[in-house]
PDB file of C-alpha atoms in Angstrom:
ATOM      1  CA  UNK A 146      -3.081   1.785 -10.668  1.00 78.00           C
ATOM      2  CA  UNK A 147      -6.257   2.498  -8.756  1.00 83.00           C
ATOM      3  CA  UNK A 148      -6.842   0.237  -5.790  1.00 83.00           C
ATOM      4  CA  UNK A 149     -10.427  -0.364  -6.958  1.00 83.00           C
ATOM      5  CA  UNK A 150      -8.946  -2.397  -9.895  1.00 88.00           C
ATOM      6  CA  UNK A 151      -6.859  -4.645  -7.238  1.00 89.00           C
ATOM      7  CA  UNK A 152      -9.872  -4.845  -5.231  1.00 85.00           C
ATOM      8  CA  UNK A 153     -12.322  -6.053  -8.687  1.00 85.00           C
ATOM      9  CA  UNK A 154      -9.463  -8.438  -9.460  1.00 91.00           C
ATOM     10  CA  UNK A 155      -9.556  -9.997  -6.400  1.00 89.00           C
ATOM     11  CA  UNK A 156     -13.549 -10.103  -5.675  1.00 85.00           C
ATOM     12  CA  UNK A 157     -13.591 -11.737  -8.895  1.00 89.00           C
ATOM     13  CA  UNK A 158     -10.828 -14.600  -8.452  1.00 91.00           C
ATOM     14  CA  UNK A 159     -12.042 -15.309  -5.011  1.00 88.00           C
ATOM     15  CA  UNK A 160     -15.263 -15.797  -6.947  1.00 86.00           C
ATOM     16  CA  UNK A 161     -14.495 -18.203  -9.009  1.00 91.00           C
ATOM     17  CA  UNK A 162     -11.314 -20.092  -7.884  1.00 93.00           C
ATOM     18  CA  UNK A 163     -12.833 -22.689  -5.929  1.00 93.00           C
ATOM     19  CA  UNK A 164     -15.091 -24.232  -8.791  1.00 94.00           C
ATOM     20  CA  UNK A 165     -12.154 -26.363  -9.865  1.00 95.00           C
ATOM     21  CA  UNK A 166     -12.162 -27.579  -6.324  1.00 95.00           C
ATOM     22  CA  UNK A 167     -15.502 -28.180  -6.630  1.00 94.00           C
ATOM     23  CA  UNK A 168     -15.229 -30.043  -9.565  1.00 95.00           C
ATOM     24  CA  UNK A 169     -12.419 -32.400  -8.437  1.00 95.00           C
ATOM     25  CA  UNK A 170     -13.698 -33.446  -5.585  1.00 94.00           C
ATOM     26  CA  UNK A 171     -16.833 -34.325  -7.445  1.00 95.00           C
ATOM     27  CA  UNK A 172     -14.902 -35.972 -10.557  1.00 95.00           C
ATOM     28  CA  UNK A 173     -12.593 -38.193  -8.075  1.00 95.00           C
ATOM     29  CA  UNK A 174     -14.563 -38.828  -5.167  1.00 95.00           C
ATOM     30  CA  UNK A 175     -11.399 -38.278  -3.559  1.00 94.00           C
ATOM     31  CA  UNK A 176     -11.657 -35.560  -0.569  1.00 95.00           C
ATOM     32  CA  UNK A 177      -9.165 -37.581   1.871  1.00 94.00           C
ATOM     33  CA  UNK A 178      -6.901 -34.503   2.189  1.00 93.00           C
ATOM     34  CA  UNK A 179      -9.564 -32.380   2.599  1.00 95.00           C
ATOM     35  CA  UNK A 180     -10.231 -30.450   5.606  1.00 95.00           C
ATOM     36  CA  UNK A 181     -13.414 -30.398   7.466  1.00 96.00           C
ATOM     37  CA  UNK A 182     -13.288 -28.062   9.723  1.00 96.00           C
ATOM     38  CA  UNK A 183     -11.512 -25.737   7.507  1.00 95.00           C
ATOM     39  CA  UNK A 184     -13.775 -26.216   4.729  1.00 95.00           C
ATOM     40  CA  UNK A 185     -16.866 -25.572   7.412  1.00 96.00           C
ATOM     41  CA  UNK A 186     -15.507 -22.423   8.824  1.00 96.00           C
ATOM     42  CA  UNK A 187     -14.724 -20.991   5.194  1.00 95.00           C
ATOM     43  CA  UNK A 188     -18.698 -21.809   4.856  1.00 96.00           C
ATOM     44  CA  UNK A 189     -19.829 -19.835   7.440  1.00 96.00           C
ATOM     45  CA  UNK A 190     -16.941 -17.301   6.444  1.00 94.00           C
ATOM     46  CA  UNK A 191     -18.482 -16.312   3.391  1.00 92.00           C
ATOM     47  CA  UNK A 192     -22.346 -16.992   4.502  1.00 95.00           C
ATOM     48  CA  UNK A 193     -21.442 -14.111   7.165  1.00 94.00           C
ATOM     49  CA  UNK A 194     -19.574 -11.845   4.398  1.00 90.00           C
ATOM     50  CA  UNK A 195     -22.968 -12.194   2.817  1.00 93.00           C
ATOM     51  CA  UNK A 196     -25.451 -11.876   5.189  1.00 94.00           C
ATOM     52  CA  UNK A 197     -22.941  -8.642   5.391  1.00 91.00           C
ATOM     53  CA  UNK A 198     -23.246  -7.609   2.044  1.00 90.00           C
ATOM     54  CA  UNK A 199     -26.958  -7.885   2.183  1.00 94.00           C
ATOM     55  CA  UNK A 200     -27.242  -5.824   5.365  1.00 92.00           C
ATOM     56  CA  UNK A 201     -24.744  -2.909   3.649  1.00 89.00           C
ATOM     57  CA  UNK A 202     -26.580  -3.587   0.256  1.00 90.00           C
ATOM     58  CA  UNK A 203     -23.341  -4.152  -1.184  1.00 85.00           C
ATOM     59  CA  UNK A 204     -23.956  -5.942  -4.778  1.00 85.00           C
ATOM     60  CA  UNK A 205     -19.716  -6.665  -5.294  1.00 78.00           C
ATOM     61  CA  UNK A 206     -20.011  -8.408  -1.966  1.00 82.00           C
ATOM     62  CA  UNK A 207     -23.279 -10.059  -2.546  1.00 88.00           C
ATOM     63  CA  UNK A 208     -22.830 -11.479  -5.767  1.00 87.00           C
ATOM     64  CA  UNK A 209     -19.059 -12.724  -5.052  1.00 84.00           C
ATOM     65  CA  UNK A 210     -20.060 -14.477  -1.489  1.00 89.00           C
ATOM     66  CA  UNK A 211     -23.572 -15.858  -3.316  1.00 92.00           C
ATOM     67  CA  UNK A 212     -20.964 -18.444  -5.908  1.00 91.00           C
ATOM     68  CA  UNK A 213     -18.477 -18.975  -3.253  1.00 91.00           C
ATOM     69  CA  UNK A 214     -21.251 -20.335  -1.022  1.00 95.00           C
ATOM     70  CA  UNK A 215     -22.453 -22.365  -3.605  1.00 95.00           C
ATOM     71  CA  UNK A 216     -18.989 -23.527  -4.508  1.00 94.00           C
ATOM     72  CA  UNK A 217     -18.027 -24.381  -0.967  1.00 94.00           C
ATOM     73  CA  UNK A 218     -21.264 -25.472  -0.114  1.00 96.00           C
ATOM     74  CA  UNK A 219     -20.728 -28.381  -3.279  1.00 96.00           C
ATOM     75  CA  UNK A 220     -17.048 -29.282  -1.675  1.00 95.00           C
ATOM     76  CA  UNK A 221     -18.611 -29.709   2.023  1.00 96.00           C
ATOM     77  CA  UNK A 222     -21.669 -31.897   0.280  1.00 96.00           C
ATOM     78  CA  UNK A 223     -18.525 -33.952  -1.292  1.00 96.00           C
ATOM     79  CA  UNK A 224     -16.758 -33.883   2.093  1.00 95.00           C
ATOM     80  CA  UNK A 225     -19.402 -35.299   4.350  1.00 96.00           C
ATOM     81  CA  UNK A 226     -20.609 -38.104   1.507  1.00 95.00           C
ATOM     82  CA  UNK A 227     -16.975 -39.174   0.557  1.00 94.00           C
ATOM     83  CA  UNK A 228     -15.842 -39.033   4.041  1.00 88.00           C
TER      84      UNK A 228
ATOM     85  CA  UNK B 147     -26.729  -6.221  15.345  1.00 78.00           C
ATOM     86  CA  UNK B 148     -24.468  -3.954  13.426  1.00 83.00           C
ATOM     87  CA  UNK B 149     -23.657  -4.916  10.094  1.00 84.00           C
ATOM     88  CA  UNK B 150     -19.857  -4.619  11.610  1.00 83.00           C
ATOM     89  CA  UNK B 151     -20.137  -7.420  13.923  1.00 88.00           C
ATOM     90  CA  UNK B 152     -21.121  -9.880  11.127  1.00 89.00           C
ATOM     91  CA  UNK B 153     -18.224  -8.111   9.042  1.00 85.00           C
ATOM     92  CA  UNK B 154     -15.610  -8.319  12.512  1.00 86.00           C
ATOM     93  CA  UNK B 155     -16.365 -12.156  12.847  1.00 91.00           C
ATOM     94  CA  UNK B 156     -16.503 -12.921   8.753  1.00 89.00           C
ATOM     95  CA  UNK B 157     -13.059 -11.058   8.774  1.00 85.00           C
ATOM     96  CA  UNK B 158     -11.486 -13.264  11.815  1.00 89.00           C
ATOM     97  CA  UNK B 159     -13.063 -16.736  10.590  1.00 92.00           C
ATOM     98  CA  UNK B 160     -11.865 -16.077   7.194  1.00 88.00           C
ATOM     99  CA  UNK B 161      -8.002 -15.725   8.826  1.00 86.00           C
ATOM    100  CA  UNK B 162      -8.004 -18.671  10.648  1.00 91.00           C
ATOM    101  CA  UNK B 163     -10.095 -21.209   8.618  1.00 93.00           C
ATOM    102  CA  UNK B 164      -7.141 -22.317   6.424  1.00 93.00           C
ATOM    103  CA  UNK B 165      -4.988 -23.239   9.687  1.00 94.00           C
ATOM    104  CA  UNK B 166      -6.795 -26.519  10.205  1.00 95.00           C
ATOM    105  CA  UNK B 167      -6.195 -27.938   6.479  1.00 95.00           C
ATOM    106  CA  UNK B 168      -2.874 -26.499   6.676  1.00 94.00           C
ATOM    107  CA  UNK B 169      -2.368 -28.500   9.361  1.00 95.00           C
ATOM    108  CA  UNK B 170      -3.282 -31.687   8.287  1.00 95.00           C
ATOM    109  CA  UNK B 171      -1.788 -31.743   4.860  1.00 94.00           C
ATOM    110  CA  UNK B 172       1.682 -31.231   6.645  1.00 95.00           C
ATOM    111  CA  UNK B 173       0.713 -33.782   9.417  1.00 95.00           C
ATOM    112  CA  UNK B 174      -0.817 -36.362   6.425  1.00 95.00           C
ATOM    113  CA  UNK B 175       1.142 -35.239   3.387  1.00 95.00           C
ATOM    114  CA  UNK B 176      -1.252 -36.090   1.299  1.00 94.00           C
ATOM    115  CA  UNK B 177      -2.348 -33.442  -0.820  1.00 95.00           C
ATOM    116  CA  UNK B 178      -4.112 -35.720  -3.482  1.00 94.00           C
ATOM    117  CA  UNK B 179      -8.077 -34.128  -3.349  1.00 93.00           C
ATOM    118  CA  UNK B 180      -6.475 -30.934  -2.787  1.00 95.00           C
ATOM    119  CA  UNK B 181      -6.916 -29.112  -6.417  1.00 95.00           C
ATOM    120  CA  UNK B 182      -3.766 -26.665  -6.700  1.00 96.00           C
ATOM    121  CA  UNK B 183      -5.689 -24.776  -9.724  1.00 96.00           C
ATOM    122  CA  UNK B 184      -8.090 -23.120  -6.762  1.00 95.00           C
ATOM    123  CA  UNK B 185      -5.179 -23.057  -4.145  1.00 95.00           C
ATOM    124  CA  UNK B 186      -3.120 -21.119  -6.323  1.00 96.00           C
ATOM    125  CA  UNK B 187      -6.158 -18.653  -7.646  1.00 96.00           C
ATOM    126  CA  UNK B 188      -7.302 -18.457  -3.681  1.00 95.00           C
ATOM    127  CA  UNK B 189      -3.458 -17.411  -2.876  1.00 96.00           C
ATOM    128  CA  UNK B 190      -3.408 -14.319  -5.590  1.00 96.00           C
ATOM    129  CA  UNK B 191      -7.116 -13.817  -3.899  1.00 94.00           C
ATOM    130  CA  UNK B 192      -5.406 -12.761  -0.656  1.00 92.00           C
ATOM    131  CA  UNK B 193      -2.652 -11.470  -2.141  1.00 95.00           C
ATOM    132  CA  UNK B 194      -4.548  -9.325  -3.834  1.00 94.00           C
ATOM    133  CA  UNK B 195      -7.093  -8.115  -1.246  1.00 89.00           C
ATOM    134  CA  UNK B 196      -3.622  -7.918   1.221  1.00 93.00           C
ATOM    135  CA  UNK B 197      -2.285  -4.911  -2.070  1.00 94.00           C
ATOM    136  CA  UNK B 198      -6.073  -3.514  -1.666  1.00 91.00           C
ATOM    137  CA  UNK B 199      -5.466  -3.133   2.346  1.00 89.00           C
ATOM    138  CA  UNK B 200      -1.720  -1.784   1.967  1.00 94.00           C
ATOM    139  CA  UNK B 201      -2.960   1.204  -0.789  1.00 92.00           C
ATOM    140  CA  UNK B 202      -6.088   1.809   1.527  1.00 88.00           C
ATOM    141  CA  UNK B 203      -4.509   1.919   4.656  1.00 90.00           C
ATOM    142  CA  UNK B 204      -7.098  -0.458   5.759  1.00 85.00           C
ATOM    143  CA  UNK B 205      -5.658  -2.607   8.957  1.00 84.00           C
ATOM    144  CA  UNK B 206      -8.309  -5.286   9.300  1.00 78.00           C
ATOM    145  CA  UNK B 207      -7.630  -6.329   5.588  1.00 81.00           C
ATOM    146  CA  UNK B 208      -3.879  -6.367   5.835  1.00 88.00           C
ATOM    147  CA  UNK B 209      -4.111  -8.297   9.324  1.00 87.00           C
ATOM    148  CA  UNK B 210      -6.804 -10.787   8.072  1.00 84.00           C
ATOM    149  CA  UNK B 211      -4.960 -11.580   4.582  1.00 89.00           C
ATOM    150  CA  UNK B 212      -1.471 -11.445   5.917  1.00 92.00           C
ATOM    151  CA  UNK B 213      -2.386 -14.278   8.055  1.00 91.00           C
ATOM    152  CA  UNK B 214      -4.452 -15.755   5.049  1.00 91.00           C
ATOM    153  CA  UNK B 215      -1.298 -16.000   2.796  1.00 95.00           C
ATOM    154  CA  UNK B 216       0.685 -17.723   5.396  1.00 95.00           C
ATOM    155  CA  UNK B 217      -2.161 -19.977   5.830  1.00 94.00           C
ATOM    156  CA  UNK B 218      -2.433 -20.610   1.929  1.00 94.00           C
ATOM    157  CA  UNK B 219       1.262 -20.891   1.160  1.00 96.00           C
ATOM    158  CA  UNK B 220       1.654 -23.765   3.454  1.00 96.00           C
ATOM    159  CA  UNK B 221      -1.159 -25.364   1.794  1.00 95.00           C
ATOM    160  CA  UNK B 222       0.245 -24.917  -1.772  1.00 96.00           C
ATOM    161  CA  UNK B 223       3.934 -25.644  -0.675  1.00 96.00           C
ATOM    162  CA  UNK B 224       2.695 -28.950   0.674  1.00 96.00           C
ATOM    163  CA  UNK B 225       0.751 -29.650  -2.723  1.00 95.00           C
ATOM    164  CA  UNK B 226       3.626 -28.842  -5.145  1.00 96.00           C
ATOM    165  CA  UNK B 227       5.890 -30.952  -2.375  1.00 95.00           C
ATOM    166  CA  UNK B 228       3.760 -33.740  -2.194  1.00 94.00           C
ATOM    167  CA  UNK B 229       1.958 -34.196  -5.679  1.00 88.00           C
TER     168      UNK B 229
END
């Protein structure tokens, strides 16, 4: 198999696999067990892999760090207002 | 700056991000915000990318996602361990 399919599969699930995150911290209210510093750093993880992919004009990079900001960007939101 | 910079940095925040909530799930055990839906998807994320590096031969990736599965097995061990 061609690494370019291992590489799709993965841009895609790293897309898209922390909406249910997202979504449970909004449906509980519950972030307790939640890390803030961890969930900070992953923010400015991907805002720098997309500020990358902008520079590079990578689309792959820049549409697969554009939801994970807004997905980690909704579970930091939930992190600093549940506490 | 050089687009590689931003890439250098995303690459090393993105290893060591998950070593704070790794941390404190195993210091807390309590796992209960923690959605094991987007843990499990974010471990076959790295997984994934840590294939990609192997078949490319690309050391950065293998380096930055071998530490990122450590980091993300911890955290799913401790949410399968603690509910």
């Amino acid at each position: 198999m061609s690494p370019m399919y291992i590489g799709f599969v993965a841009a895609i699930l790293g897309t898209i696999c922390w909406i249910p995150q997202a979504w449970k911290v909004w449906a509980t209210r519950d972030t307790s067990s939640l890390s803030l510093a961890s969930n900070l750093m992953f923010l400015a993880t991907v805002s720098l892999w997309l500020v990358y992919g902008i520079m590079v004009t990578d689309w792959p990079l820049i549409l697969a760090n554009t939801c994970a900001v807004m997905a980690v960007l909704t579970i930091v939101t939930a992190k600093l207002k549940f506490g």
